[in-house]
PDB file of C-alpha atoms in Angstrom:
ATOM      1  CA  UNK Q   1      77.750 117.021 111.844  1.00  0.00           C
ATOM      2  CA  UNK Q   2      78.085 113.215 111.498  1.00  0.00           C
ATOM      3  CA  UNK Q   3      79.666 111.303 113.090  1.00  0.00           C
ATOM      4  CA  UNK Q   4      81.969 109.016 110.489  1.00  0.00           C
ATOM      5  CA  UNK Q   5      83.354 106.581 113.434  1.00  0.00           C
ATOM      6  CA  UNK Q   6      79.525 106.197 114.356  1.00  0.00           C
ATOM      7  CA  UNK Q   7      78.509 105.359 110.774  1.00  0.00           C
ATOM      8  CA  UNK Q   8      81.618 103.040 110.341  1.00  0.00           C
ATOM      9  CA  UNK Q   9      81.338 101.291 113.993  1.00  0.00           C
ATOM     10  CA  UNK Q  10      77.575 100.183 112.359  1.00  0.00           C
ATOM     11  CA  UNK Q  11      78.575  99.032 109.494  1.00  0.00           C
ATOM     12  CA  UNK Q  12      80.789  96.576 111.646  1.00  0.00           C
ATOM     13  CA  UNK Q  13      78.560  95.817 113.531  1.00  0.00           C
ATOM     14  CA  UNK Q  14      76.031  94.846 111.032  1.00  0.00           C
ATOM     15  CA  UNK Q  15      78.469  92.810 109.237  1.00  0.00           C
ATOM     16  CA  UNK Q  16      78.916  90.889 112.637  1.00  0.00           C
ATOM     17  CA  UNK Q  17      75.767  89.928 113.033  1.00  0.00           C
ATOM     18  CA  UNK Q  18      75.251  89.123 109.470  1.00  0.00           C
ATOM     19  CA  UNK Q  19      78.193  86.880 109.669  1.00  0.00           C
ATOM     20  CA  UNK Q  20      76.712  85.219 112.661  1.00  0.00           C
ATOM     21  CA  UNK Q  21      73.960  83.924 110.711  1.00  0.00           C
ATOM     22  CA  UNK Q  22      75.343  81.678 109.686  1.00  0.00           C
ATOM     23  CA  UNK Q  23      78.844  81.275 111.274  1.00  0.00           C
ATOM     24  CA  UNK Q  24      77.786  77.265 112.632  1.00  0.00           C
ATOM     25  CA  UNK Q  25      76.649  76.531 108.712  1.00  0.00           C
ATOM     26  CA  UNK Q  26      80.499  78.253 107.384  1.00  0.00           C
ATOM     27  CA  UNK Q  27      82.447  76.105 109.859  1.00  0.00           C
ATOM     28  CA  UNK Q  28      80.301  72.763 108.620  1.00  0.00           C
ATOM     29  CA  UNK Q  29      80.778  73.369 104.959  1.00  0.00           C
ATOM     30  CA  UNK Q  30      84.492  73.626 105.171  1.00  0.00           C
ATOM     31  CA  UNK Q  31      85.045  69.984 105.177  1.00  0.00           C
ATOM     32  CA  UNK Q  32      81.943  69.669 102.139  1.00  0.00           C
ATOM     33  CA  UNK Q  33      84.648  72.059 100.762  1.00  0.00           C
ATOM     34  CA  UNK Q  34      87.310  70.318 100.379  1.00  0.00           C
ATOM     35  CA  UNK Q  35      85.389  66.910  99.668  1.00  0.00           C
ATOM     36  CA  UNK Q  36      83.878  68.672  96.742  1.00  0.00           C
ATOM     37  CA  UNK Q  37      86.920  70.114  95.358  1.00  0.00           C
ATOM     38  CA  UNK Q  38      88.923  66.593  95.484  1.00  0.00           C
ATOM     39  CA  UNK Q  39      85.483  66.130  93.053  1.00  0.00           C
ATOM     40  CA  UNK Q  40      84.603  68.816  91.259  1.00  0.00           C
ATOM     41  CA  UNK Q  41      85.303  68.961  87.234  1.00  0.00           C
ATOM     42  CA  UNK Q  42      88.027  71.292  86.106  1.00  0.00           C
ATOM     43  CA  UNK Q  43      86.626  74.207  83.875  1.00  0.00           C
ATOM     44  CA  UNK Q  44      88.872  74.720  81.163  1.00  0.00           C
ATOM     45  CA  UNK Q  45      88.814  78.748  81.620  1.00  0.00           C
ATOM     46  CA  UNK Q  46      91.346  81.078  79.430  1.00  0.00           C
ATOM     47  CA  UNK Q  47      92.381  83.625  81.651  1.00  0.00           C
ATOM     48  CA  UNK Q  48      91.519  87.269  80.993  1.00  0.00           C
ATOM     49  CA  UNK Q  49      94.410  89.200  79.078  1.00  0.00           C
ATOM     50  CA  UNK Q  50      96.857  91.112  81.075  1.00  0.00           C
ATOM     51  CA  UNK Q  51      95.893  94.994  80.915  1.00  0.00           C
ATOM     52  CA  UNK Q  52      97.541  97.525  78.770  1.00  0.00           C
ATOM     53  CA  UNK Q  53      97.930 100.640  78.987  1.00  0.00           C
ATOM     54  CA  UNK Q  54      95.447 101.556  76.309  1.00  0.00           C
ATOM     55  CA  UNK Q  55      92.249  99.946  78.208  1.00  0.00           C
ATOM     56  CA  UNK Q  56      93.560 101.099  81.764  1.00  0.00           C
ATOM     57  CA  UNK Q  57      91.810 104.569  82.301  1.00  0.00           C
ATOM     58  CA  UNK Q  58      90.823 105.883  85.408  1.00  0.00           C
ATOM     59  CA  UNK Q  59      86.844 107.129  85.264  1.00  0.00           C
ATOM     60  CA  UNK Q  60      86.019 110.155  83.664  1.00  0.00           C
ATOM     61  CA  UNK Q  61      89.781 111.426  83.636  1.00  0.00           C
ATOM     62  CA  UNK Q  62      92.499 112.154  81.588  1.00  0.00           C
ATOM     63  CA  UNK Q  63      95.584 110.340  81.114  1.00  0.00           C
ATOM     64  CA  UNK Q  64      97.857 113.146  83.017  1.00  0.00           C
ATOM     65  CA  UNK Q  65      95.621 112.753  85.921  1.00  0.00           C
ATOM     66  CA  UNK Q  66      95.824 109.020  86.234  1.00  0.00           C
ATOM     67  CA  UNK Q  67      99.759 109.456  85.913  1.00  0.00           C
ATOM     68  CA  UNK Q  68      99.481 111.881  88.966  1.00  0.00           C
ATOM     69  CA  UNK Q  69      96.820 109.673  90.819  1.00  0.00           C
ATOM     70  CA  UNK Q  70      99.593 106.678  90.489  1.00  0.00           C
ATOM     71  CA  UNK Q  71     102.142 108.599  91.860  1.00  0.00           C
ATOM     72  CA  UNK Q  72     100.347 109.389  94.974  1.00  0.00           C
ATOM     73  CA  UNK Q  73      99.344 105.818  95.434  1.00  0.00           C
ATOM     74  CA  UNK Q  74     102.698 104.688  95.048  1.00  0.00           C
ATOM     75  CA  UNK Q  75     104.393 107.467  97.403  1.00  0.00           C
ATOM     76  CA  UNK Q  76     101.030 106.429  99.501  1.00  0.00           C
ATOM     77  CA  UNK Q  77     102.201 102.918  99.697  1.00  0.00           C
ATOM     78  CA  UNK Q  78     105.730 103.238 100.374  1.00  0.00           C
ATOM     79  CA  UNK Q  79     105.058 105.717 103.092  1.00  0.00           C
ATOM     80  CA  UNK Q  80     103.136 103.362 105.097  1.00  0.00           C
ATOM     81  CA  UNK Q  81     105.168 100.488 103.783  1.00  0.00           C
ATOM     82  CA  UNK Q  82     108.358 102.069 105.932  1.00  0.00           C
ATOM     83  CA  UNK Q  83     106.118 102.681 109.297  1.00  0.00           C
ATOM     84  CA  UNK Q  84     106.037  98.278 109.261  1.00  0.00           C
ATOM     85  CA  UNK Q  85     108.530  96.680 111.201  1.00  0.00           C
ATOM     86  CA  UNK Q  86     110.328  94.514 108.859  1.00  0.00           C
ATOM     87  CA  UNK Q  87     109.529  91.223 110.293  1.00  0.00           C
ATOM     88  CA  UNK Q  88     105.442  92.234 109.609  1.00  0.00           C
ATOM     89  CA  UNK Q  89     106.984  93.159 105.921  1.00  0.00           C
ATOM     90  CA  UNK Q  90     108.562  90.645 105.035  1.00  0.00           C
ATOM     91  CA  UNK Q  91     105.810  87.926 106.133  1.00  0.00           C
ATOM     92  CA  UNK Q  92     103.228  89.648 103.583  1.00  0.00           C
ATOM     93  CA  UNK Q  93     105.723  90.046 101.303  1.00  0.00           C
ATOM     94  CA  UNK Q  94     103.733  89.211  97.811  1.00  0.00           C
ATOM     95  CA  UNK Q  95     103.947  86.170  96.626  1.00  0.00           C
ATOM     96  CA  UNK Q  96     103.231  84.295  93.221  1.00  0.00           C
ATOM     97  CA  UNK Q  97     100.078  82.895  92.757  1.00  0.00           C
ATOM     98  CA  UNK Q  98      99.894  79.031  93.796  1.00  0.00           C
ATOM     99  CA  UNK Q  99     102.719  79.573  97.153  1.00  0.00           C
ATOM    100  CA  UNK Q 100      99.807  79.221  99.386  1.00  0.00           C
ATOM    101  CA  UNK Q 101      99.032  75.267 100.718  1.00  0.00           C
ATOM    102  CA  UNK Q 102      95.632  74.126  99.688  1.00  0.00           C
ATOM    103  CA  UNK Q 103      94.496  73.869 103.327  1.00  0.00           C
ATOM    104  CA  UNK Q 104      92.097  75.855 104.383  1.00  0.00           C
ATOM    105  CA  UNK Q 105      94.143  77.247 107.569  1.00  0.00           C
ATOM    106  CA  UNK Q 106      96.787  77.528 105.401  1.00  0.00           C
ATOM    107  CA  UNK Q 107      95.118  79.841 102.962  1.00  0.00           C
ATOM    108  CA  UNK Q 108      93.718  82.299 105.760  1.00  0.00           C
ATOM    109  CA  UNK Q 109      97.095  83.015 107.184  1.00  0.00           C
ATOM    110  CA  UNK Q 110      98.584  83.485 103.402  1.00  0.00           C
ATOM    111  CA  UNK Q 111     100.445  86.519 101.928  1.00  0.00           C
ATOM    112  CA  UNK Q 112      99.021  88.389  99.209  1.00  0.00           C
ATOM    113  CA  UNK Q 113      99.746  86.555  96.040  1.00  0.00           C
ATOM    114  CA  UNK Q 114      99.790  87.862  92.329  1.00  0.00           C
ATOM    115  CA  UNK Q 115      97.234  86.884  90.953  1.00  0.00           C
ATOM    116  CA  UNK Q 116      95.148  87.142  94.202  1.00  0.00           C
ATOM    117  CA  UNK Q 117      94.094  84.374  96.170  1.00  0.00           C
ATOM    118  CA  UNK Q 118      90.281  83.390  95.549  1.00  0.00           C
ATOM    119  CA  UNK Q 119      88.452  84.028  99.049  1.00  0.00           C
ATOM    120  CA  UNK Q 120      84.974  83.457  98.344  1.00  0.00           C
ATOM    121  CA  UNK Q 121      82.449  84.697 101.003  1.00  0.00           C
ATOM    122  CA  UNK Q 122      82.531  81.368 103.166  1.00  0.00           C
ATOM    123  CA  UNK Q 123      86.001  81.635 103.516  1.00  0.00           C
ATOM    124  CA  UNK Q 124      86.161  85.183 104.560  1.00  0.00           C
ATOM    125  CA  UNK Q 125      83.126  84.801 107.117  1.00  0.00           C
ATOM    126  CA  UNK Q 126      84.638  81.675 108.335  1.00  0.00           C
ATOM    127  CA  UNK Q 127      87.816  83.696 108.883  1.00  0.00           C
ATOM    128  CA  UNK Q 128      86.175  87.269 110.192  1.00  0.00           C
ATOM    129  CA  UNK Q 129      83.737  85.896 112.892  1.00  0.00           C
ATOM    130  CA  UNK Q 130      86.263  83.552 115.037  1.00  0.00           C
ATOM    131  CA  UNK Q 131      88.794  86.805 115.025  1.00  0.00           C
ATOM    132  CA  UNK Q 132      86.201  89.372 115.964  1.00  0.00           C
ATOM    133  CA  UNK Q 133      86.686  90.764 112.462  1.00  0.00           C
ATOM    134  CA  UNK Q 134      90.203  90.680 113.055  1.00  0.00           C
ATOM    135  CA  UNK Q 135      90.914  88.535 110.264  1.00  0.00           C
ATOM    136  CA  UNK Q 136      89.226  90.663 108.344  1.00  0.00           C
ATOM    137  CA  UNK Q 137      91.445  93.327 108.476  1.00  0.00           C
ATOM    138  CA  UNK Q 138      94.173  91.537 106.996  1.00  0.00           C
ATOM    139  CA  UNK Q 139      91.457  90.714 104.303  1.00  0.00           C
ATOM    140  CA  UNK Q 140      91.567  93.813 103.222  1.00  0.00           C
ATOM    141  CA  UNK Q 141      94.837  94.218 103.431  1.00  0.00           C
ATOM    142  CA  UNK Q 142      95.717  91.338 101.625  1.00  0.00           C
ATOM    143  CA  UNK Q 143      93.532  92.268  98.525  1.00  0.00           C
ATOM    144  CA  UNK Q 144      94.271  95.898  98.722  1.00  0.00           C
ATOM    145  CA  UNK Q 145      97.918  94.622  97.745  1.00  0.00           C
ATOM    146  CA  UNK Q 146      97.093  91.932  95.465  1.00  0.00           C
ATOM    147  CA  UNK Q 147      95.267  94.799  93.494  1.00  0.00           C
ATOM    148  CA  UNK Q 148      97.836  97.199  93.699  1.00  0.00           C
ATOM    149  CA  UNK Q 149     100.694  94.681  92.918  1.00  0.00           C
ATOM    150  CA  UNK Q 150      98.627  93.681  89.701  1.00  0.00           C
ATOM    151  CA  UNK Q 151      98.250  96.821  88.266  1.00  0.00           C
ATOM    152  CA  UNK Q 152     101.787  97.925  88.756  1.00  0.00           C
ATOM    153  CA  UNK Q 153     102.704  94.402  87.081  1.00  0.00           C
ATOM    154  CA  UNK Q 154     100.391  94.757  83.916  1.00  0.00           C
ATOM    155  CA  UNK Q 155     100.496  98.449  83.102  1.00  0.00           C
ATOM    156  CA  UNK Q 156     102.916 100.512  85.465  1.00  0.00           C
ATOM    157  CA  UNK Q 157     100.328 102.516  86.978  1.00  0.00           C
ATOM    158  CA  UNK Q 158      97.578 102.102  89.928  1.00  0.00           C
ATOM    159  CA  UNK Q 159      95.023 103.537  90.737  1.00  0.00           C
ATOM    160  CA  UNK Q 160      94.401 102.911  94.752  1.00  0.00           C
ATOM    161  CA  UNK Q 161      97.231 102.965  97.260  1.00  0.00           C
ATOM    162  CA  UNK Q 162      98.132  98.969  98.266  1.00  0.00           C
ATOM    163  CA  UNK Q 163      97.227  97.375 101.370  1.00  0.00           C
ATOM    164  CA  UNK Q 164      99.750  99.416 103.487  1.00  0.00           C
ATOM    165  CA  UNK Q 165      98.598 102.629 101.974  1.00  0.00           C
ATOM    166  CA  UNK Q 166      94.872 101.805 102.804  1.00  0.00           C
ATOM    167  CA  UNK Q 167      94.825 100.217 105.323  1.00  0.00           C
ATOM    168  CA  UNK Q 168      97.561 101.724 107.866  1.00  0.00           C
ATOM    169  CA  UNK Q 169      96.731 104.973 108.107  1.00  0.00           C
ATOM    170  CA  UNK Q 170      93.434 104.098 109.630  1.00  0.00           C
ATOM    171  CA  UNK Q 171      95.515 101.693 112.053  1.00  0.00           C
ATOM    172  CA  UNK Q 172      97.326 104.739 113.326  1.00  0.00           C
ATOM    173  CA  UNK Q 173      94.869 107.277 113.369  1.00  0.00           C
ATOM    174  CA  UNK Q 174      92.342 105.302 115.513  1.00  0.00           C
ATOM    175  CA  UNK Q 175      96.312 104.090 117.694  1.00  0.00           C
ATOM    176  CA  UNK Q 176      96.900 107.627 118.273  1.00  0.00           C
ATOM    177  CA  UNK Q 177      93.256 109.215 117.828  1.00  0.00           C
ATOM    178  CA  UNK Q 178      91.179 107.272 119.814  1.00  0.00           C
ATOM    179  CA  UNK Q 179      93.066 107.465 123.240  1.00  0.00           C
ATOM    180  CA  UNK Q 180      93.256 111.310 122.430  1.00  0.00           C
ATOM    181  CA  UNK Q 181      89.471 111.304 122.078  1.00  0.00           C
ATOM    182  CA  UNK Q 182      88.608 109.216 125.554  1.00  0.00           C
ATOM    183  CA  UNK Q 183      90.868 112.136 126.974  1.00  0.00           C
ATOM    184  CA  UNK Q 184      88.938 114.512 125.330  1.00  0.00           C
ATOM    185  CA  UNK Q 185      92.153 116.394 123.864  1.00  0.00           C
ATOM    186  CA  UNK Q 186      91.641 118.825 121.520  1.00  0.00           C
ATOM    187  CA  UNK Q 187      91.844 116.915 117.960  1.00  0.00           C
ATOM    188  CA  UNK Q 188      91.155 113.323 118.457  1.00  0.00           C
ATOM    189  CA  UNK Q 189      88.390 113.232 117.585  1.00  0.00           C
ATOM    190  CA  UNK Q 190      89.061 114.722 114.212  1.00  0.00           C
ATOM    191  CA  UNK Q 191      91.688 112.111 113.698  1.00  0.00           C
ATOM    192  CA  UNK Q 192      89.725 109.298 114.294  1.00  0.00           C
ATOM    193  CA  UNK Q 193      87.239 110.721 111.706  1.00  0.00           C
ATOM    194  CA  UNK Q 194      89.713 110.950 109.252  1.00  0.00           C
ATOM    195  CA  UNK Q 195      90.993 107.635 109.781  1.00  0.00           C
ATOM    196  CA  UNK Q 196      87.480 106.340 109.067  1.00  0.00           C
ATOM    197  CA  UNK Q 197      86.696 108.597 106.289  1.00  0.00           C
ATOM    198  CA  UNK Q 198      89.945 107.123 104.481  1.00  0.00           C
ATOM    199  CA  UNK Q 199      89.441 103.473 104.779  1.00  0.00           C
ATOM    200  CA  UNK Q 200      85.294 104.461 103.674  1.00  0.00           C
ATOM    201  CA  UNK Q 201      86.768 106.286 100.684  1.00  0.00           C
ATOM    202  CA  UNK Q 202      89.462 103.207 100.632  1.00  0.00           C
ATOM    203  CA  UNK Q 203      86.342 101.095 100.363  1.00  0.00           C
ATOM    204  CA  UNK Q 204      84.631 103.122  98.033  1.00  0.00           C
ATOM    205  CA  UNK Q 205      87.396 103.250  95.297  1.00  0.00           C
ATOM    206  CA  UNK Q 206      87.754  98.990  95.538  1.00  0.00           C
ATOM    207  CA  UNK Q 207      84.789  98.650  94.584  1.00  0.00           C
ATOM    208  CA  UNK Q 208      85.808 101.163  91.089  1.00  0.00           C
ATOM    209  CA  UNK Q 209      88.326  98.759  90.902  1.00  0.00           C
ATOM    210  CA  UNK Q 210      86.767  95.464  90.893  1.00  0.00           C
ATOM    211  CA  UNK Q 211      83.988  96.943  88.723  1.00  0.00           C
ATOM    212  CA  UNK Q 212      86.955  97.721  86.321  1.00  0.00           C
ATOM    213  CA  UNK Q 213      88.755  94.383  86.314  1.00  0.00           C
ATOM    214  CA  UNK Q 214      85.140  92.521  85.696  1.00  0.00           C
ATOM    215  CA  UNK Q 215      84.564  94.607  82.847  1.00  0.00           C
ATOM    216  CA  UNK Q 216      88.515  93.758  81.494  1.00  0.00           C
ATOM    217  CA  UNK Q 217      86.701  90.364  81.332  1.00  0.00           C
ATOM    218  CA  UNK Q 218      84.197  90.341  79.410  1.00  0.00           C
ATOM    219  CA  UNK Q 219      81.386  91.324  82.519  1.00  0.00           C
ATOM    220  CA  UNK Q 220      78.928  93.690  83.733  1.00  0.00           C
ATOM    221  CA  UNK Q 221      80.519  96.132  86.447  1.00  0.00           C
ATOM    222  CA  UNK Q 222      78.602  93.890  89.255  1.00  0.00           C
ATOM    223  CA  UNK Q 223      78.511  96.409  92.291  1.00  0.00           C
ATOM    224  CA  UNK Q 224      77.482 100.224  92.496  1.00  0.00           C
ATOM    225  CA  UNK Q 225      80.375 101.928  94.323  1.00  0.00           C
ATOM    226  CA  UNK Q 226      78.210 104.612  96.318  1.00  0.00           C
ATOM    227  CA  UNK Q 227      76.440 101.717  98.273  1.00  0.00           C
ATOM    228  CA  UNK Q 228      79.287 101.847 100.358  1.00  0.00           C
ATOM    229  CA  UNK Q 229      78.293 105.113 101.593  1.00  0.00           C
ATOM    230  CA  UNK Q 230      74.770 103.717 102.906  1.00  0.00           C
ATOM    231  CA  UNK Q 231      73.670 102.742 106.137  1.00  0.00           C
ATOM    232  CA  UNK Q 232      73.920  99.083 107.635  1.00  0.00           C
ATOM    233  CA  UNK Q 233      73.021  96.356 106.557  1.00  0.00           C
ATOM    234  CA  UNK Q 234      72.786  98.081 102.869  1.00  0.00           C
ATOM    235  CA  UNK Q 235      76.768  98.924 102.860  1.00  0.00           C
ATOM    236  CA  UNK Q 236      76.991  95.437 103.808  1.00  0.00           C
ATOM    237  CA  UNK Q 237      75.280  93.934 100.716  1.00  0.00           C
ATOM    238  CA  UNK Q 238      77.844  95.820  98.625  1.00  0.00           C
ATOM    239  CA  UNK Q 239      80.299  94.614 100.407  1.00  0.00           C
ATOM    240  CA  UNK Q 240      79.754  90.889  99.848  1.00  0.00           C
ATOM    241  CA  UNK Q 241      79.349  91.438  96.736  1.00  0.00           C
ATOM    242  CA  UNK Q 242      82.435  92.910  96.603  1.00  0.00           C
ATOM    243  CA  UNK Q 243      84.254  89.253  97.681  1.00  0.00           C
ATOM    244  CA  UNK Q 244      82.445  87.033  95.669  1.00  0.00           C
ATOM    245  CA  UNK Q 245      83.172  88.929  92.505  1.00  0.00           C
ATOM    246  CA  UNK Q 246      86.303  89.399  93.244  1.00  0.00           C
ATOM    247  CA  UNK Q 247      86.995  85.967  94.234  1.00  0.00           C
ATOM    248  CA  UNK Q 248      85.848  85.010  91.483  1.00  0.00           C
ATOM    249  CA  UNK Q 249      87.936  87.031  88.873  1.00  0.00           C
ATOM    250  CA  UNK Q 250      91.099  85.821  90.735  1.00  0.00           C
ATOM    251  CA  UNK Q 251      89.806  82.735  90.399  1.00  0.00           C
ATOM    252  CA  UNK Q 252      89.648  82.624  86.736  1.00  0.00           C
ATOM    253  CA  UNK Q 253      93.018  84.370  86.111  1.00  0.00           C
ATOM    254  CA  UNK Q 254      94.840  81.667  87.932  1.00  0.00           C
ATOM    255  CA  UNK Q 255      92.776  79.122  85.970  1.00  0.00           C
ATOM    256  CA  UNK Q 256      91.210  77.240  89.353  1.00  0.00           C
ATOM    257  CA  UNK Q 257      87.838  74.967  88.680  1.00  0.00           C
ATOM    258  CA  UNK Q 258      84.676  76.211  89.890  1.00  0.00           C
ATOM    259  CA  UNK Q 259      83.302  75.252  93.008  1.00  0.00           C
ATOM    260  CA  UNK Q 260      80.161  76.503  93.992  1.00  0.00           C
ATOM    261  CA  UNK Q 261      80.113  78.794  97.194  1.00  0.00           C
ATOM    262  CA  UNK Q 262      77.132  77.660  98.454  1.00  0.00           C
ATOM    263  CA  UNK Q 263      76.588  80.748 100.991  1.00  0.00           C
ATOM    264  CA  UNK Q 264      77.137  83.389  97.863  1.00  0.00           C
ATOM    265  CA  UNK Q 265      74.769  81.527  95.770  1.00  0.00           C
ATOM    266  CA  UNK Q 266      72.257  79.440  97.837  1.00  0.00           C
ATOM    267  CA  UNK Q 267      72.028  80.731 100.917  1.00  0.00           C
ATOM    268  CA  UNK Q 268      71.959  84.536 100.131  1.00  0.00           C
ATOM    269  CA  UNK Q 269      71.057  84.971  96.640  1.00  0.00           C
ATOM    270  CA  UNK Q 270      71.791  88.472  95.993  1.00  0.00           C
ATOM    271  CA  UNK Q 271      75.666  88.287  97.011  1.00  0.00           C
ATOM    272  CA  UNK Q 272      76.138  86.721  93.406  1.00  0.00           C
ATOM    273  CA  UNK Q 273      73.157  88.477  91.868  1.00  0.00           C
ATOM    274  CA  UNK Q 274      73.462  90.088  88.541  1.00  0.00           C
ATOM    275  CA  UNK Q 275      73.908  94.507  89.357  1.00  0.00           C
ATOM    276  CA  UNK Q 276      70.799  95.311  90.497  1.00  0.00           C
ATOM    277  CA  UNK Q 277      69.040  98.755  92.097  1.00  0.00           C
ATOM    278  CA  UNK Q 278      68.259  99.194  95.596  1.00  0.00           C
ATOM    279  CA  UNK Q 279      64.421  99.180  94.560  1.00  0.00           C
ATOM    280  CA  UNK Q 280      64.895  95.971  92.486  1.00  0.00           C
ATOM    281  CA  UNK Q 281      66.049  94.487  95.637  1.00  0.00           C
ATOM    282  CA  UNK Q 282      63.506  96.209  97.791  1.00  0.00           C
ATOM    283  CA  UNK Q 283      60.769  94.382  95.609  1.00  0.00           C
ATOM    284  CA  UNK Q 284      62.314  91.207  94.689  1.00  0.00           C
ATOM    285  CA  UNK Q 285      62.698  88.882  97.874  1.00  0.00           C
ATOM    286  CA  UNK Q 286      63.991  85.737  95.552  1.00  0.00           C
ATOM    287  CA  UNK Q 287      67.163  87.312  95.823  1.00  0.00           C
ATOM    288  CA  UNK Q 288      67.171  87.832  99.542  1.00  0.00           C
ATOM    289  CA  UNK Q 289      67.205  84.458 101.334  1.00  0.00           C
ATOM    290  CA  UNK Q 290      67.283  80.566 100.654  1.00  0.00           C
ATOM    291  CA  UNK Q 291      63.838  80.607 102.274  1.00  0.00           C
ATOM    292  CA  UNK Q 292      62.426  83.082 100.184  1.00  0.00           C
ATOM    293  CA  UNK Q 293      63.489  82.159  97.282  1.00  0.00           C
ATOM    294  CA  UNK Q 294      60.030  81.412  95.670  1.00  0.00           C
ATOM    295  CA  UNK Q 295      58.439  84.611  97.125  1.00  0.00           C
ATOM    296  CA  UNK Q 296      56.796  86.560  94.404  1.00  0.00           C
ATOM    297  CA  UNK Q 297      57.830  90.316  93.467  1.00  0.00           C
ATOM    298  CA  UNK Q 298      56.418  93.185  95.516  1.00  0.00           C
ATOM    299  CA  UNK Q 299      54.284  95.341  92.921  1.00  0.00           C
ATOM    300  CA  UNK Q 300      53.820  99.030  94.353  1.00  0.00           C
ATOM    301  CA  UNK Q 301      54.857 101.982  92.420  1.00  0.00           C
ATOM    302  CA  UNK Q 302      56.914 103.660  94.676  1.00  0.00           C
ATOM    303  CA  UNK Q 303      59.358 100.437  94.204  1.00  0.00           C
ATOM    304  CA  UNK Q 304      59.533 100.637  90.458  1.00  0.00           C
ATOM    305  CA  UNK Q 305      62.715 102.211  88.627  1.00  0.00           C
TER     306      UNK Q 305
END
């Protein structure tokens, strides 16, 4: 049987060392960063409608289901929601969009805001590697919220359960599970597998949602969901993905100019890639790196689609 901690402590790992890359380059571009964006011309960019209820649908189900689905999410959420102490609560409290200071330290210790805050991928690796990853997990807190607070604004219904319903329970199961497991009593294990195989299932169904949201606007669903189900470093180029699309969709709700994320769209090509099939990026190593980005395609059969 395998082992779902296993599989999720490599896909942390990976992302570590991925992040460490390039962690020096991250922590030098900040100030370009801001220089830039003192700089940079405003894009005059209409932001996308609010849903409705008549283009919010849930994937291959009916409308009774999704009605169902949002009532477990929202039970989901205010579960976990009531396990916070309220001084955690009330600092992550939502916010509207444009609280946050434009400082860059400011911005990483923000609460959630509706719309979301753009975090392009510098931002979050600049963030993640200092912590340990720690920052990360209020990363995905913070747009597991935004998400859920945005669909509950614009149609009443949502479709994945909120940073406290995603992202808690696997707090508390590895809290309780893991000690339980080093003291090899009967069922820790299990509960540290469960904890993983929600926040992989967590991970799996926010990348449905971002897919969805592009698509609201006007774009092609950028990510395949099931990638987050691969092996390192392969779950990790989904998940990149994942924060430069979705960085950029907050970004044009709130209206924000465009400035260009230089690791997402330089420095590893694919993160802001048109979709794409694991064999197109098997065989096209343009896409990979900045240093390979005049390398010709790979022609062998077995790499075709």
């Amino acid at each position: 049987m395998i082992n779902i901690l296993h599989h999720f402590h490599l896909r942390v790992s990976a992302f570590t060392f991925f992040c460490l890359l390039f962690l020096s380059p991250c922590q030098s571009f900040a100030p370009l960063y801001l220089s830039s964006a003192k700089s940079a011309e405003l894009h005059k960019i209409e932001p996308f409608p609010p849903r409705n209820h008549d283009i919010f649908q849930l994937s291959a189900v009916s409308d009774d289901n999704s009605e169902n689905i949002s009532a477990f999410c929202k039970g989901t959420n205010n579960f976990w929601k009531k396990l916070v102490i309220s001084p955690v609560r009330n600092y992550v409290e939502v916010r509207p969009a444009g609280t946050a200071d434009k400082d860059i330290f400011s911005k990483l210790i923000a609460p959630p805001e509706v719309p979301g805050l753009p975090r392009p991928v510098w931002f979050t690796i600049l963030g993640s590697v200092p912590t340990a990853l720690g920052w990360y997990g209020y990363y995905k807190f913070s747009v597991e919220e935004e998400l859920f607070q945005h669909e509950l604004q614009t149609t009443g219904k949502v479709s994945g359960c909120g940073g406290y319903g995603t992202l808690f329970p696997f707090v508390y199961g590895i809290i309780v599970g893991f000690p339980l497991s080093l003291l090899h009593v009967p069922g820790g294990e299990t509960i540290v597998n469960t904890a993983a195989l929600w926040i992989l299932l967590g991970q799996v169904n926010l990348y449905r949602r971002v897919n969805e949201i592009v698509q609201e606007g006007g774009g092609e669903s950028p990510l395949h969901e099931w990638w987050a189900l691969l092996p390192p470093p392969l779950d990790v180029v989904v998940g990149l993905r994942q924060v430069h699309f979705l960085s950029e969709y907050w970004r044009t709700m709130r209206g924000e100019p465009y400035i260009k994320d230089v690791v997402a769209e330089e420095w590893f090509p694919f993160i802001s890639a048109p979709r794409f099939t694991l064999k197109e990026f098997a065989r096209t190593p343009s896409m990979w790196f900045w240093f390979s980005k005049d390398w010709k395609d790979f022609h062998f059969d077995f790499l075709k689609d």
